[in-house]
Amino acid sequence: MTQTPPDLTPRLARRPKSFPAPEFPPRKPKLFARTPPAVFSALLGLLGLGLAARRGLGWLGLEAGLAEAALGAILAVFCFALAALAVKVARRPAVVLEDMRVLPGRAGYATASMGVMASAAVLAPYAPALAAGVLGLGLALHLALAALWIKVWLGLPAEGRVVTPAWHLSFVGFIVGAVSAVSMGFEGVAQGILWAVMPVAAAIWGVSLAQLIARIPPAPLRPMLAIHLAPAALFATVAHGLGQDLLAYSFASFGAVIFASLLLSARWLTASGFSPLWGSFTFPLASYAAALISLGGHWAEAGMVVLLLAAALIPMIGVRVVKMWATGALAAKTNAAEA
């Protein structure tokens, strides 16, 4: 009588799955293939700090040589980062859409094109024609990126389509171009941008306030609330440059409310510890300092105090973010796509 062999199916089912052996040596990504767009938030803040220092030294009647030297160095780093991102995008253009599906990525692309517009203000005293071309390039890039973000947004699930402070960067960030346009005498351009984006900023402020009342944002995302200060500061700067002082003082006062709220809640905003999103503190702070200084008088005195705070905080954040980029940690922490 033959004996039935035992059923080995359960034992085989319990056998662990096999996985392919890891690559050796490990594969290295191509040069600049994973450049993190998030680095541009901090670089934009450094550019803004240099421009605010230029304005502050001018108000004091001092030579701005130190500020100009710093601006030159920051502009060089910014151009290097922009070239690295361009290499990544040229290698596989679809990587832009992948980056923009995550919050740090889309904020990073927006601040990159805003940085191009800010670079025009850096160059304006030295090469007006070049600055005008850079301004046009920055505005065109920002418009293209805003259109791409709308395309990505339409394809996101419902939870990914929530309004965030970063919407200011994508849809109100054109106002940085208006600041540069005023400095170059393109008042019509500045006026058009100002009146086009003010209603957009007002809508984002309103929706964000309602969200903040309804629920407390998670600790890692709280630093982005500082972005709400930037439009108020930039509107004040542009309005003053256009001779619309009532509008300028109104936005400066509104900015004071936001700035005071941020100061009072600083511990709450930073509860999760340092992260790349701390770059959100940099450009709004520098922009508000520059706005107050531009108004002169007691406003400028307050602006110099804000500038001192910015000078202490922004380089610290900028250096840490750039170091994270150099080590590859920034790409990993912000889920940067690889080309």
Short mmCIF file of C-alpha atoms in Angstrom, two decimals:
data_model
loop_
_atom_site.label_atom_id
_atom_site.label_comp_id
_atom_site.label_asym_id
_atom_site.label_seq_id
_atom_site.Cartn_x
_atom_site.Cartn_y
_atom_site.Cartn_z
CA MET A 1 0.00 0.00 0.00
CA THR A 2 1.52 3.28 -1.09
CA GLN A 3 1.73 6.08 1.44
CA THR A 4 0.49 9.50 0.43
CA PRO A 5 3.34 12.05 0.62
CA PRO A 6 2.79 14.80 3.15
CA ASP A 7 1.32 18.08 1.91
CA LEU A 8 4.13 20.62 1.89
CA THR A 9 2.00 23.55 0.74
CA PRO A 10 1.68 25.27 4.15
CA ARG A 11 5.41 24.95 4.76
CA LEU A 12 6.20 26.41 1.35
CA ALA A 13 3.71 29.19 1.91
CA ARG A 14 5.60 30.18 5.05
CA ARG A 15 8.91 30.42 3.19
CA PRO A 16 10.09 34.06 3.10
CA LYS A 17 9.99 35.87 -0.20
CA SER A 18 13.21 36.20 -2.10
CA PHE A 19 14.47 39.61 -3.14
CA PRO A 20 17.16 40.49 -5.68
CA ALA A 21 20.58 41.17 -4.25
CA PRO A 22 21.42 44.86 -3.83
CA GLU A 23 23.53 46.46 -6.52
CA PHE A 24 27.25 46.47 -5.83
CA PRO A 25 28.71 48.94 -6.12
CA PRO A 26 25.49 50.89 -5.45
CA ARG A 27 24.16 52.86 -8.39
CA LYS A 28 24.94 56.56 -8.27
CA PRO A 29 22.47 59.00 -9.81
CA LYS A 30 23.73 61.08 -12.69
CA LEU A 31 25.10 64.53 -11.99
CA PHE A 32 22.34 66.89 -10.78
CA ALA A 33 19.72 64.22 -11.56
CA ARG A 34 18.06 64.69 -8.17
CA THR A 35 18.55 68.42 -7.63
CA PRO A 36 15.97 69.37 -4.97
CA PRO A 37 13.82 72.38 -5.94
CA ALA A 38 13.36 73.05 -2.20
CA VAL A 39 16.81 74.66 -2.03
CA PHE A 40 15.46 77.74 -3.80
CA SER A 41 13.27 78.83 -0.89
CA ALA A 42 16.35 79.52 1.22
CA LEU A 43 18.31 81.00 -1.71
CA LEU A 44 15.45 83.40 -2.44
CA GLY A 45 15.56 84.44 1.20
CA LEU A 46 19.27 85.17 0.94
CA LEU A 47 18.70 87.27 -2.18
CA GLY A 48 15.94 89.13 -0.36
CA LEU A 49 18.24 89.75 2.60
CA GLY A 50 20.91 91.21 0.33
CA LEU A 51 18.38 93.52 -1.33
CA ALA A 52 17.02 94.61 2.06
CA ALA A 53 20.56 95.30 3.28
CA ARG A 54 21.23 97.40 0.17
CA ARG A 55 18.11 99.43 0.97
CA GLY A 56 18.95 99.69 4.66
CA LEU A 57 22.50 100.90 4.13
CA GLY A 58 21.20 103.45 1.64
CA TRP A 59 18.72 104.76 4.20
CA LEU A 60 21.56 105.12 6.71
CA GLY A 61 23.62 107.00 4.12
CA LEU A 62 26.37 104.39 4.20
CA GLU A 63 28.26 102.74 1.37
CA ALA A 64 26.56 99.52 0.33
CA GLY A 65 29.77 97.79 -0.73
CA LEU A 66 29.41 94.93 1.76
CA ALA A 67 25.80 94.33 0.73
CA GLU A 68 26.75 94.41 -2.96
CA ALA A 69 29.56 91.89 -2.40
CA ALA A 70 27.18 89.60 -0.53
CA LEU A 71 24.61 89.96 -3.30
CA GLY A 72 27.21 88.99 -5.87
CA ALA A 73 28.16 85.85 -3.95
CA ILE A 74 24.54 84.86 -3.35
CA LEU A 75 23.68 85.46 -7.00
CA ALA A 76 26.52 83.15 -8.03
CA VAL A 77 25.22 80.35 -5.78
CA PHE A 78 21.69 80.94 -7.04
CA CYS A 79 22.83 80.72 -10.68
CA PHE A 80 24.70 77.49 -9.92
CA ALA A 81 21.59 75.99 -8.35
CA LEU A 82 19.49 77.17 -11.29
CA ALA A 83 21.94 75.56 -13.73
CA ALA A 84 21.81 72.30 -11.74
CA LEU A 85 18.02 72.30 -11.89
CA ALA A 86 18.11 73.10 -15.61
CA VAL A 87 20.37 70.07 -16.22
CA LYS A 88 17.92 67.88 -14.34
CA VAL A 89 14.92 69.17 -16.28
CA ALA A 90 16.74 68.94 -19.64
CA ARG A 91 17.59 65.30 -18.96
CA ARG A 92 13.91 64.39 -18.43
CA PRO A 93 11.37 67.26 -18.66
CA ALA A 94 8.57 65.20 -17.13
CA VAL A 95 10.44 65.36 -13.82
CA VAL A 96 8.96 68.84 -13.28
CA LEU A 97 5.44 67.39 -13.05
CA GLU A 98 6.66 64.71 -10.64
CA ASP A 99 8.37 67.27 -8.42
CA MET A 100 5.28 69.45 -8.38
CA ARG A 101 3.12 66.68 -6.96
CA VAL A 102 4.75 67.25 -3.56
CA LEU A 103 4.53 70.49 -1.58
CA PRO A 104 8.28 71.23 -1.23
CA GLY A 105 8.76 70.63 -4.94
CA ARG A 106 6.12 73.02 -6.21
CA ALA A 107 7.13 75.66 -3.65
CA GLY A 108 10.72 75.20 -4.78
CA TYR A 109 9.96 75.75 -8.47
CA ALA A 110 7.91 78.85 -7.64
CA THR A 111 10.71 80.34 -5.56
CA ALA A 112 13.21 79.52 -8.32
CA SER A 113 11.37 81.70 -10.83
CA MET A 114 10.79 84.34 -8.14
CA GLY A 115 14.55 84.28 -7.60
CA VAL A 116 15.08 85.01 -11.28
CA MET A 117 12.84 88.06 -10.92
CA ALA A 118 14.70 89.15 -7.78
CA SER A 119 17.99 88.75 -9.65
CA ALA A 120 16.80 91.47 -12.02
CA ALA A 121 16.71 93.90 -9.08
CA VAL A 122 20.25 92.84 -8.14
CA LEU A 123 21.50 93.52 -11.67
CA ALA A 124 19.53 96.69 -12.37
CA PRO A 125 22.11 99.22 -11.07
CA TYR A 126 24.90 97.60 -13.10
CA ALA A 127 23.35 96.28 -16.32
CA PRO A 128 19.84 97.68 -16.93
CA ALA A 129 19.37 95.99 -20.30
CA LEU A 130 20.42 92.60 -18.93
CA ALA A 131 18.20 93.13 -15.89
CA ALA A 132 15.20 93.83 -18.12
CA GLY A 133 15.79 90.59 -20.01
CA VAL A 134 16.16 88.64 -16.76
CA LEU A 135 12.92 90.16 -15.47
CA GLY A 136 11.06 89.11 -18.61
CA LEU A 137 12.50 85.60 -18.33
CA GLY A 138 11.49 85.33 -14.70
CA LEU A 139 7.92 86.45 -15.37
CA ALA A 140 7.59 84.02 -18.28
CA LEU A 141 8.97 81.11 -16.23
CA HIS A 142 6.66 81.92 -13.33
CA LEU A 143 3.63 82.03 -15.61
CA ALA A 144 4.56 78.66 -17.16
CA LEU A 145 5.08 77.09 -13.74
CA ALA A 146 1.76 78.44 -12.47
CA ALA A 147 0.02 76.86 -15.47
CA LEU A 148 1.82 73.55 -14.84
CA TRP A 149 0.77 73.63 -11.18
CA ILE A 150 -2.88 74.05 -12.21
CA LYS A 151 -2.52 71.01 -14.48
CA VAL A 152 -0.97 68.96 -11.67
CA TRP A 153 -3.54 70.22 -9.16
CA LEU A 154 -6.45 69.09 -11.31
CA GLY A 155 -5.07 65.54 -11.27
CA LEU A 156 -4.50 65.33 -7.52
CA PRO A 157 -6.88 63.56 -5.11
CA ALA A 158 -9.21 65.76 -3.07
CA GLU A 159 -6.90 65.87 -0.05
CA GLY A 160 -4.07 67.15 -2.25
CA ARG A 161 -6.09 70.08 -3.61
CA VAL A 162 -6.27 71.95 -0.31
CA VAL A 163 -5.26 75.63 -0.38
CA THR A 164 -1.92 76.19 1.40
CA PRO A 165 0.23 79.28 2.05
CA ALA A 166 2.46 78.06 -0.81
CA TRP A 167 -0.29 79.16 -3.21
CA HIS A 168 0.98 82.69 -2.63
CA LEU A 169 4.28 81.62 -4.18
CA SER A 170 2.73 80.21 -7.33
CA PHE A 171 -0.05 82.73 -7.96
CA VAL A 172 1.05 85.92 -6.18
CA GLY A 173 4.81 85.52 -6.67
CA PHE A 174 4.63 87.70 -9.80
CA ILE A 175 4.75 90.65 -7.39
CA VAL A 176 8.51 90.11 -7.02
CA GLY A 177 8.74 91.09 -10.67
CA ALA A 178 6.80 94.26 -9.87
CA VAL A 179 9.41 95.20 -7.23
CA SER A 180 12.15 94.82 -9.85
CA ALA A 181 10.06 96.65 -12.46
CA VAL A 182 9.69 99.67 -10.17
CA SER A 183 13.45 99.80 -9.65
CA MET A 184 13.94 99.85 -13.44
CA GLY A 185 11.26 102.45 -14.16
CA PHE A 186 8.70 100.05 -15.69
CA GLU A 187 5.85 101.51 -13.68
CA GLY A 188 3.11 100.32 -16.01
CA VAL A 189 4.27 96.72 -15.66
CA ALA A 190 4.46 97.06 -11.88
CA GLN A 191 1.01 98.63 -11.70
CA GLY A 192 -0.54 95.89 -13.79
CA ILE A 193 1.01 93.11 -11.72
CA LEU A 194 0.03 94.76 -8.44
CA TRP A 195 -3.65 95.09 -9.29
CA ALA A 196 -3.78 91.64 -10.88
CA VAL A 197 -2.45 89.72 -7.89
CA MET A 198 -3.95 91.64 -4.96
CA PRO A 199 -7.38 89.92 -5.28
CA VAL A 200 -5.65 86.53 -5.54
CA ALA A 201 -3.68 87.16 -2.35
CA ALA A 202 -6.84 88.35 -0.57
CA ALA A 203 -8.63 85.11 -1.53
CA ILE A 204 -5.74 82.96 -0.28
CA TRP A 205 -5.55 84.93 2.97
CA GLY A 206 -9.30 84.47 3.50
CA VAL A 207 -9.35 80.74 2.79
CA SER A 208 -6.25 80.15 4.91
CA LEU A 209 -7.73 82.05 7.86
CA ALA A 210 -10.89 79.94 7.67
CA GLN A 211 -8.78 76.77 7.58
CA LEU A 212 -6.69 77.93 10.54
CA ILE A 213 -9.84 78.57 12.58
CA ALA A 214 -11.32 75.18 11.62
CA ARG A 215 -8.28 73.04 12.39
CA ILE A 216 -4.75 73.30 13.71
CA PRO A 217 -2.15 72.57 10.99
CA PRO A 218 0.30 69.74 11.68
CA ALA A 219 3.54 70.88 13.30
CA PRO A 220 5.86 70.10 10.33
CA LEU A 221 3.81 72.38 8.03
CA ARG A 222 3.43 75.33 10.40
CA PRO A 223 6.57 77.22 9.20
CA MET A 224 4.80 77.77 5.88
CA LEU A 225 2.35 80.11 7.62
CA ALA A 226 5.14 82.72 7.50
CA ILE A 227 4.62 82.95 3.73
CA HIS A 228 1.46 84.99 4.39
CA LEU A 229 3.70 87.93 5.35
CA ALA A 230 5.45 88.15 1.96
CA PRO A 231 2.56 89.47 -0.20
CA ALA A 232 1.72 92.22 2.31
CA ALA A 233 5.36 93.30 2.42
CA LEU A 234 5.82 93.26 -1.35
CA PHE A 235 2.52 95.06 -1.99
CA ALA A 236 3.67 97.82 0.38
CA THR A 237 7.02 98.13 -1.41
CA VAL A 238 5.48 98.29 -4.88
CA ALA A 239 2.67 100.67 -3.87
CA HIS A 240 5.17 103.06 -2.27
CA GLY A 241 7.37 102.92 -5.36
CA LEU A 242 4.35 103.86 -7.46
CA GLY A 243 3.47 106.79 -5.20
CA GLN A 244 0.38 105.11 -3.75
CA ASP A 245 1.28 105.80 -0.13
CA LEU A 246 -2.13 105.10 1.43
CA LEU A 247 -2.11 101.62 -0.07
CA ALA A 248 1.52 101.16 0.98
CA TYR A 249 0.88 102.12 4.60
CA SER A 250 -2.24 99.94 4.69
CA PHE A 251 -0.34 96.85 3.59
CA ALA A 252 2.58 97.68 5.90
CA SER A 253 0.12 97.86 8.80
CA PHE A 254 -1.50 94.58 7.76
CA GLY A 255 1.98 93.09 7.56
CA ALA A 256 2.64 94.31 11.11
CA VAL A 257 -0.34 92.28 12.33
CA ILE A 258 0.94 89.15 10.56
CA PHE A 259 4.51 89.76 11.73
CA ALA A 260 3.44 90.22 15.36
CA SER A 261 1.35 87.05 15.17
CA LEU A 262 4.33 85.11 13.85
CA LEU A 263 6.60 86.44 16.59
CA LEU A 264 4.11 85.58 19.33
CA SER A 265 3.64 82.06 17.97
CA ALA A 266 7.32 81.42 17.11
CA ARG A 267 7.61 78.52 19.54
CA TRP A 268 4.44 76.93 18.18
CA LEU A 269 5.60 77.43 14.57
CA THR A 270 8.93 75.71 15.21
CA ALA A 271 7.62 72.92 17.46
CA SER A 272 8.74 70.15 15.09
CA GLY A 273 12.36 71.33 14.95
CA PHE A 274 14.48 72.37 12.00
CA SER A 275 13.42 71.21 8.54
CA PRO A 276 13.83 72.45 4.94
CA LEU A 277 10.45 74.18 5.35
CA TRP A 278 12.18 76.70 7.60
CA GLY A 279 13.15 78.31 4.31
CA SER A 280 9.60 79.69 4.44
CA PHE A 281 10.73 82.10 7.17
CA THR A 282 13.47 83.70 5.10
CA PHE A 283 12.06 85.66 2.16
CA PRO A 284 8.97 87.01 3.99
CA LEU A 285 11.17 88.35 6.79
CA ALA A 286 13.61 90.02 4.38
CA SER A 287 10.75 91.41 2.29
CA TYR A 288 9.06 92.97 5.30
CA ALA A 289 12.30 94.58 6.44
CA ALA A 290 12.79 96.08 2.97
CA ALA A 291 9.18 97.29 2.84
CA LEU A 292 9.40 99.12 6.17
CA ILE A 293 12.74 100.73 5.26
CA SER A 294 11.33 101.93 1.94
CA LEU A 295 8.58 103.86 3.78
CA GLY A 296 11.12 105.97 5.68
CA GLY A 297 10.73 107.73 9.03
CA HIS A 298 9.69 105.64 12.02
CA TRP A 299 8.70 102.85 9.65
CA ALA A 300 12.32 102.63 8.50
CA GLU A 301 13.57 102.55 12.08
CA ALA A 302 11.33 99.55 12.74
CA GLY A 303 12.52 98.08 9.45
CA MET A 304 16.15 98.24 10.58
CA VAL A 305 15.23 96.22 13.67
CA VAL A 306 13.52 93.64 11.47
CA LEU A 307 16.58 93.67 9.20
CA LEU A 308 18.84 92.85 12.16
CA LEU A 309 16.59 89.92 13.04
CA ALA A 310 16.65 88.80 9.40
CA ALA A 311 20.44 89.08 9.26
CA ALA A 312 20.70 86.79 12.29
CA LEU A 313 18.19 84.19 11.12
CA ILE A 314 18.30 83.95 7.33
CA PRO A 315 22.01 83.06 6.82
CA MET A 316 21.74 80.34 9.46
CA ILE A 317 18.79 78.75 7.69
CA GLY A 318 20.32 79.26 4.24
CA VAL A 319 23.62 77.63 5.14
CA ARG A 320 21.93 74.62 6.74
CA VAL A 321 19.66 74.07 3.73
CA VAL A 322 22.56 74.38 1.25
CA LYS A 323 24.59 71.91 3.33
CA MET A 324 21.67 69.47 3.19
CA TRP A 325 21.63 69.86 -0.58
CA ALA A 326 25.36 69.13 -0.79
CA THR A 327 25.04 65.92 1.25
CA GLY A 328 21.93 64.67 -0.57
CA ALA A 329 19.79 64.90 2.56
CA LEU A 330 17.62 67.69 1.13
CA ALA A 331 16.56 65.61 -1.85
CA ALA A 332 15.67 62.69 0.41
CA LYS A 333 13.74 64.76 2.97
CA THR A 334 11.73 66.65 0.33
CA ASN A 335 11.04 63.64 -1.94
CA ALA A 336 12.73 65.25 -4.94
CA ALA A 337 12.16 63.30 -8.15
CA GLU A 338 15.12 61.89 -10.07
CA ALA A 339 15.65 62.57 -13.77
#
